[in-house]
């Protein structure tokens, strides 16, 4: 995904309070520390593309506020190597494991309830300067049809709104120390 200088730049961005949003296969990219910390866990595997029920655990978070309490989706339901809560993540959406078949159930250390979407306001960088950025991740989004679904899009847009509201990047705060400097920016 990134060459060595890109990985170093991404790590520096995270370390300085940068924000990050991860969707679906983001937990299967750059299997190294920065991606792991920015997403909260790593992809382990998934059962066949399936219909499953998601359970909203936090009806107030911007990424789940517009969702029904129980939401039926057709997607790849990811299993994760570790529990994102171990890194301080707060799970806002889980998979109801009784609603679909997964032959590998019980073979991961992802925790219970089964995490699908989460956020965190710490551990986004490995060498943090104290400025806390935000990260938000959802394991959903494999199906092209999802990106045309209003409920799914409210989930995505809510996650983006949450991350941008942190005010630590130039996306929302021109005085922030990380993010694009605009058209006059010349990379070093």
PDB file of C-alpha atoms in Angstrom:
ATOM      1  CA  UNK A   1       0.000   0.000   0.000  1.00  0.00           C
ATOM      2  CA  UNK A   2       2.805   2.420   0.930  1.00  0.00           C
ATOM      3  CA  UNK A   3       6.519   2.366   0.225  1.00  0.00           C
ATOM      4  CA  UNK A   4       8.996   2.855   3.092  1.00  0.00           C
ATOM      5  CA  UNK A   5       8.887   6.669   2.969  1.00  0.00           C
ATOM      6  CA  UNK A   6       5.082   6.571   2.822  1.00  0.00           C
ATOM      7  CA  UNK A   7       4.964   4.273   5.849  1.00  0.00           C
ATOM      8  CA  UNK A   8       7.288   6.606   7.759  1.00  0.00           C
ATOM      9  CA  UNK A   9       5.117   9.598   6.839  1.00  0.00           C
ATOM     10  CA  UNK A  10       1.966   7.763   7.931  1.00  0.00           C
ATOM     11  CA  UNK A  11       3.576   6.807  11.238  1.00  0.00           C
ATOM     12  CA  UNK A  12       4.701  10.420  11.808  1.00  0.00           C
ATOM     13  CA  UNK A  13       1.171  11.622  11.049  1.00  0.00           C
ATOM     14  CA  UNK A  14      -0.304   9.190  13.592  1.00  0.00           C
ATOM     15  CA  UNK A  15       2.352  10.045  16.185  1.00  0.00           C
ATOM     16  CA  UNK A  16       1.502  13.748  15.902  1.00  0.00           C
ATOM     17  CA  UNK A  17      -2.219  13.238  16.544  1.00  0.00           C
ATOM     18  CA  UNK A  18      -3.392  12.459  13.041  1.00  0.00           C
ATOM     19  CA  UNK A  19      -6.806  10.953  12.507  1.00  0.00           C
ATOM     20  CA  UNK A  20      -7.595   7.861  10.477  1.00  0.00           C
ATOM     21  CA  UNK A  21     -10.690   6.088   9.174  1.00  0.00           C
ATOM     22  CA  UNK A  22     -10.512   2.426   8.216  1.00  0.00           C
ATOM     23  CA  UNK A  23     -13.097   0.530   6.219  1.00  0.00           C
ATOM     24  CA  UNK A  24     -13.328  -3.221   5.704  1.00  0.00           C
ATOM     25  CA  UNK A  25      -9.928  -4.468   4.466  1.00  0.00           C
ATOM     26  CA  UNK A  26      -8.042  -1.690   6.281  1.00  0.00           C
ATOM     27  CA  UNK A  27      -7.319  -4.301   8.958  1.00  0.00           C
ATOM     28  CA  UNK A  28      -5.623  -6.430   6.307  1.00  0.00           C
ATOM     29  CA  UNK A  29      -3.307  -3.740   4.947  1.00  0.00           C
ATOM     30  CA  UNK A  30       0.291  -2.991   5.840  1.00  0.00           C
ATOM     31  CA  UNK A  31       0.563  -5.712   8.425  1.00  0.00           C
ATOM     32  CA  UNK A  32       2.884  -3.677  10.578  1.00  0.00           C
ATOM     33  CA  UNK A  33       2.509  -1.734  13.739  1.00  0.00           C
ATOM     34  CA  UNK A  34       1.202   1.625  12.458  1.00  0.00           C
ATOM     35  CA  UNK A  35      -1.722   0.090  10.598  1.00  0.00           C
ATOM     36  CA  UNK A  36      -2.463  -2.239  13.511  1.00  0.00           C
ATOM     37  CA  UNK A  37      -2.551   0.629  16.005  1.00  0.00           C
ATOM     38  CA  UNK A  38      -4.539   2.904  13.739  1.00  0.00           C
ATOM     39  CA  UNK A  39      -7.226   0.291  13.144  1.00  0.00           C
ATOM     40  CA  UNK A  40      -7.183  -1.463  16.535  1.00  0.00           C
ATOM     41  CA  UNK A  41      -6.754  -5.041  15.340  1.00  0.00           C
ATOM     42  CA  UNK A  42      -5.804  -7.187  12.373  1.00  0.00           C
ATOM     43  CA  UNK A  43      -7.970  -9.227  10.043  1.00  0.00           C
ATOM     44  CA  UNK A  44      -7.855 -12.961  10.711  1.00  0.00           C
ATOM     45  CA  UNK A  45     -10.404 -14.339   8.286  1.00  0.00           C
ATOM     46  CA  UNK A  46     -14.099 -14.525   7.505  1.00  0.00           C
ATOM     47  CA  UNK A  47     -16.769 -17.033   6.596  1.00  0.00           C
ATOM     48  CA  UNK A  48     -18.314 -16.997   3.129  1.00  0.00           C
ATOM     49  CA  UNK A  49     -20.181 -13.861   2.094  1.00  0.00           C
ATOM     50  CA  UNK A  50     -23.334 -14.043   4.189  1.00  0.00           C
ATOM     51  CA  UNK A  51     -26.440 -12.412   5.600  1.00  0.00           C
ATOM     52  CA  UNK A  52     -25.897 -11.443   9.220  1.00  0.00           C
ATOM     53  CA  UNK A  53     -27.391  -9.239  11.906  1.00  0.00           C
ATOM     54  CA  UNK A  54     -25.394  -6.365  13.365  1.00  0.00           C
ATOM     55  CA  UNK A  55     -26.203  -5.135  16.870  1.00  0.00           C
ATOM     56  CA  UNK A  56     -25.778  -1.461  17.738  1.00  0.00           C
ATOM     57  CA  UNK A  57     -24.000  -1.201  21.090  1.00  0.00           C
ATOM     58  CA  UNK A  58     -23.925   2.609  21.218  1.00  0.00           C
ATOM     59  CA  UNK A  59     -26.992   4.406  19.856  1.00  0.00           C
ATOM     60  CA  UNK A  60     -25.401   7.829  20.465  1.00  0.00           C
ATOM     61  CA  UNK A  61     -22.083   7.548  18.576  1.00  0.00           C
ATOM     62  CA  UNK A  62     -22.275   9.409  15.228  1.00  0.00           C
ATOM     63  CA  UNK A  63     -21.488   6.230  13.257  1.00  0.00           C
ATOM     64  CA  UNK A  64     -24.369   4.270  14.775  1.00  0.00           C
ATOM     65  CA  UNK A  65     -26.911   6.943  15.736  1.00  0.00           C
ATOM     66  CA  UNK A  66     -28.811   6.501  12.457  1.00  0.00           C
ATOM     67  CA  UNK A  67     -28.828   2.715  12.492  1.00  0.00           C
ATOM     68  CA  UNK A  68     -31.645   0.454  13.628  1.00  0.00           C
ATOM     69  CA  UNK A  69     -30.802  -1.379  16.890  1.00  0.00           C
ATOM     70  CA  UNK A  70     -30.525  -4.629  14.926  1.00  0.00           C
ATOM     71  CA  UNK A  71     -29.412  -4.223  11.329  1.00  0.00           C
ATOM     72  CA  UNK A  72     -29.368  -6.969   8.714  1.00  0.00           C
ATOM     73  CA  UNK A  73     -26.467  -6.827   6.249  1.00  0.00           C
ATOM     74  CA  UNK A  74     -24.989  -8.969   3.510  1.00  0.00           C
ATOM     75  CA  UNK A  75     -21.214  -8.799   3.765  1.00  0.00           C
ATOM     76  CA  UNK A  76     -18.023 -10.564   4.777  1.00  0.00           C
ATOM     77  CA  UNK A  77     -18.147 -10.727   8.566  1.00  0.00           C
ATOM     78  CA  UNK A  78     -14.562 -10.310   9.652  1.00  0.00           C
ATOM     79  CA  UNK A  79     -12.895 -12.104  12.526  1.00  0.00           C
ATOM     80  CA  UNK A  80      -9.909 -10.378  14.129  1.00  0.00           C
ATOM     81  CA  UNK A  81      -6.596 -11.572  15.570  1.00  0.00           C
ATOM     82  CA  UNK A  82      -7.035  -9.582  18.788  1.00  0.00           C
ATOM     83  CA  UNK A  83      -9.705  -7.691  20.668  1.00  0.00           C
ATOM     84  CA  UNK A  84      -9.545  -3.990  19.675  1.00  0.00           C
ATOM     85  CA  UNK A  85     -10.730  -3.178  23.198  1.00  0.00           C
ATOM     86  CA  UNK A  86      -7.282  -4.290  24.416  1.00  0.00           C
ATOM     87  CA  UNK A  87      -5.858  -1.145  22.770  1.00  0.00           C
ATOM     88  CA  UNK A  88      -8.513   1.142  24.229  1.00  0.00           C
ATOM     89  CA  UNK A  89     -11.039   0.916  21.401  1.00  0.00           C
ATOM     90  CA  UNK A  90     -14.741   1.232  22.134  1.00  0.00           C
ATOM     91  CA  UNK A  91     -16.868  -1.163  20.088  1.00  0.00           C
ATOM     92  CA  UNK A  92     -20.064   0.472  18.815  1.00  0.00           C
ATOM     93  CA  UNK A  93     -21.318  -2.252  16.451  1.00  0.00           C
ATOM     94  CA  UNK A  94     -21.100  -6.010  16.848  1.00  0.00           C
ATOM     95  CA  UNK A  95     -22.112  -9.072  14.878  1.00  0.00           C
ATOM     96  CA  UNK A  96     -24.783 -11.340  16.292  1.00  0.00           C
ATOM     97  CA  UNK A  97     -22.889 -14.602  15.848  1.00  0.00           C
ATOM     98  CA  UNK A  98     -26.101 -16.627  16.109  1.00  0.00           C
ATOM     99  CA  UNK A  99     -27.410 -14.965  12.922  1.00  0.00           C
ATOM    100  CA  UNK A 100     -24.924 -16.551  10.500  1.00  0.00           C
ATOM    101  CA  UNK A 101     -22.735 -19.625  10.076  1.00  0.00           C
ATOM    102  CA  UNK A 102     -18.988 -19.348  10.688  1.00  0.00           C
ATOM    103  CA  UNK A 103     -16.996 -22.604  10.676  1.00  0.00           C
ATOM    104  CA  UNK A 104     -14.022 -20.828  12.303  1.00  0.00           C
ATOM    105  CA  UNK A 105     -16.048 -19.425  15.200  1.00  0.00           C
ATOM    106  CA  UNK A 106     -14.133 -19.431  18.426  1.00  0.00           C
ATOM    107  CA  UNK A 107     -10.698 -19.509  16.785  1.00  0.00           C
ATOM    108  CA  UNK A 108      -9.895 -15.813  17.262  1.00  0.00           C
ATOM    109  CA  UNK A 109      -9.154 -13.663  20.294  1.00  0.00           C
ATOM    110  CA  UNK A 110     -11.373 -10.805  19.150  1.00  0.00           C
ATOM    111  CA  UNK A 111     -13.476 -10.734  22.291  1.00  0.00           C
ATOM    112  CA  UNK A 112     -17.189 -10.750  22.943  1.00  0.00           C
ATOM    113  CA  UNK A 113     -19.390  -9.298  21.640  1.00  0.00           C
ATOM    114  CA  UNK A 114     -17.922  -9.809  18.163  1.00  0.00           C
ATOM    115  CA  UNK A 115     -16.477  -6.391  17.173  1.00  0.00           C
ATOM    116  CA  UNK A 116     -17.442  -4.960  13.782  1.00  0.00           C
ATOM    117  CA  UNK A 117     -17.068  -1.181  14.235  1.00  0.00           C
ATOM    118  CA  UNK A 118     -15.144   0.753  16.860  1.00  0.00           C
ATOM    119  CA  UNK A 119     -13.420   4.009  17.662  1.00  0.00           C
ATOM    120  CA  UNK A 120     -10.523   5.137  19.790  1.00  0.00           C
ATOM    121  CA  UNK A 121      -9.015   8.394  20.920  1.00  0.00           C
ATOM    122  CA  UNK A 122      -5.654   7.034  21.958  1.00  0.00           C
ATOM    123  CA  UNK A 123      -3.059   4.574  20.712  1.00  0.00           C
ATOM    124  CA  UNK A 124      -3.428   5.961  17.190  1.00  0.00           C
ATOM    125  CA  UNK A 125       0.351   6.424  17.102  1.00  0.00           C
ATOM    126  CA  UNK A 126       3.106   4.351  18.592  1.00  0.00           C
ATOM    127  CA  UNK A 127       5.289   7.282  19.628  1.00  0.00           C
ATOM    128  CA  UNK A 128       2.585   9.724  20.647  1.00  0.00           C
ATOM    129  CA  UNK A 129       3.522  13.311  21.470  1.00  0.00           C
ATOM    130  CA  UNK A 130       0.470  13.610  23.669  1.00  0.00           C
ATOM    131  CA  UNK A 131      -1.776  15.110  20.988  1.00  0.00           C
ATOM    132  CA  UNK A 132      -4.604  12.642  20.650  1.00  0.00           C
ATOM    133  CA  UNK A 133      -6.108  11.964  17.269  1.00  0.00           C
ATOM    134  CA  UNK A 134      -9.087   9.768  16.585  1.00  0.00           C
ATOM    135  CA  UNK A 135      -9.528   6.564  14.667  1.00  0.00           C
ATOM    136  CA  UNK A 136     -12.687   4.851  13.545  1.00  0.00           C
ATOM    137  CA  UNK A 137     -13.030   1.496  11.826  1.00  0.00           C
ATOM    138  CA  UNK A 138     -15.831  -0.591  10.361  1.00  0.00           C
ATOM    139  CA  UNK A 139     -15.434  -4.141   9.105  1.00  0.00           C
ATOM    140  CA  UNK A 140     -18.373  -3.693   6.745  1.00  0.00           C
ATOM    141  CA  UNK A 141     -18.198  -2.396   3.199  1.00  0.00           C
ATOM    142  CA  UNK A 142     -17.136  -5.291   0.970  1.00  0.00           C
ATOM    143  CA  UNK A 143     -20.332  -5.390  -1.069  1.00  0.00           C
ATOM    144  CA  UNK A 144     -20.669  -2.785  -3.825  1.00  0.00           C
ATOM    145  CA  UNK A 145     -24.381  -2.573  -2.995  1.00  0.00           C
ATOM    146  CA  UNK A 146     -23.544  -1.330   0.518  1.00  0.00           C
ATOM    147  CA  UNK A 147     -22.118   1.877  -0.946  1.00  0.00           C
ATOM    148  CA  UNK A 148     -25.542   2.640  -2.441  1.00  0.00           C
ATOM    149  CA  UNK A 149     -27.411   1.870   0.792  1.00  0.00           C
ATOM    150  CA  UNK A 150     -28.529   4.893   2.828  1.00  0.00           C
ATOM    151  CA  UNK A 151     -28.198   3.103   6.181  1.00  0.00           C
ATOM    152  CA  UNK A 152     -24.655   1.945   5.451  1.00  0.00           C
ATOM    153  CA  UNK A 153     -23.700   5.395   4.154  1.00  0.00           C
ATOM    154  CA  UNK A 154     -25.001   7.000   7.376  1.00  0.00           C
ATOM    155  CA  UNK A 155     -22.680   4.598   9.232  1.00  0.00           C
ATOM    156  CA  UNK A 156     -19.692   5.667   7.086  1.00  0.00           C
ATOM    157  CA  UNK A 157     -20.477   9.384   7.166  1.00  0.00           C
ATOM    158  CA  UNK A 158     -21.022   9.256  10.932  1.00  0.00           C
ATOM    159  CA  UNK A 159     -17.596   7.645  11.375  1.00  0.00           C
ATOM    160  CA  UNK A 160     -15.997  10.331   9.217  1.00  0.00           C
ATOM    161  CA  UNK A 161     -17.793  13.089  11.128  1.00  0.00           C
ATOM    162  CA  UNK A 162     -16.611  11.642  14.439  1.00  0.00           C
ATOM    163  CA  UNK A 163     -12.976  11.528  13.306  1.00  0.00           C
ATOM    164  CA  UNK A 164     -12.977  15.013  11.784  1.00  0.00           C
ATOM    165  CA  UNK A 165     -14.572  16.512  14.900  1.00  0.00           C
ATOM    166  CA  UNK A 166     -11.360  15.798  16.808  1.00  0.00           C
ATOM    167  CA  UNK A 167     -10.014  19.081  15.457  1.00  0.00           C
ATOM    168  CA  UNK A 168      -6.411  17.772  15.479  1.00  0.00           C
ATOM    169  CA  UNK A 169      -5.870  17.890  11.716  1.00  0.00           C
ATOM    170  CA  UNK A 170      -6.014  20.708   9.216  1.00  0.00           C
ATOM    171  CA  UNK A 171      -9.158  19.189   7.719  1.00  0.00           C
ATOM    172  CA  UNK A 172     -11.167  21.096  10.340  1.00  0.00           C
ATOM    173  CA  UNK A 173      -8.594  23.274  12.105  1.00  0.00           C
ATOM    174  CA  UNK A 174      -6.220  25.480  10.057  1.00  0.00           C
ATOM    175  CA  UNK A 175      -3.976  25.840  13.117  1.00  0.00           C
ATOM    176  CA  UNK A 176      -3.516  22.082  13.584  1.00  0.00           C
ATOM    177  CA  UNK A 177      -0.040  20.625  13.182  1.00  0.00           C
ATOM    178  CA  UNK A 178      -0.850  17.652  10.926  1.00  0.00           C
ATOM    179  CA  UNK A 179      -2.553  17.206   7.599  1.00  0.00           C
ATOM    180  CA  UNK A 180      -2.422  18.882   4.253  1.00  0.00           C
ATOM    181  CA  UNK A 181      -1.170  22.433   4.042  1.00  0.00           C
ATOM    182  CA  UNK A 182      -3.208  22.991   0.877  1.00  0.00           C
ATOM    183  CA  UNK A 183      -2.104  23.689  -2.690  1.00  0.00           C
ATOM    184  CA  UNK A 184       1.062  25.556  -1.637  1.00  0.00           C
ATOM    185  CA  UNK A 185       2.380  22.511   0.245  1.00  0.00           C
ATOM    186  CA  UNK A 186       5.614  21.085  -1.164  1.00  0.00           C
ATOM    187  CA  UNK A 187       6.676  17.722   0.284  1.00  0.00           C
ATOM    188  CA  UNK A 188      10.192  17.580   1.719  1.00  0.00           C
TER     189      UNK A 188
END
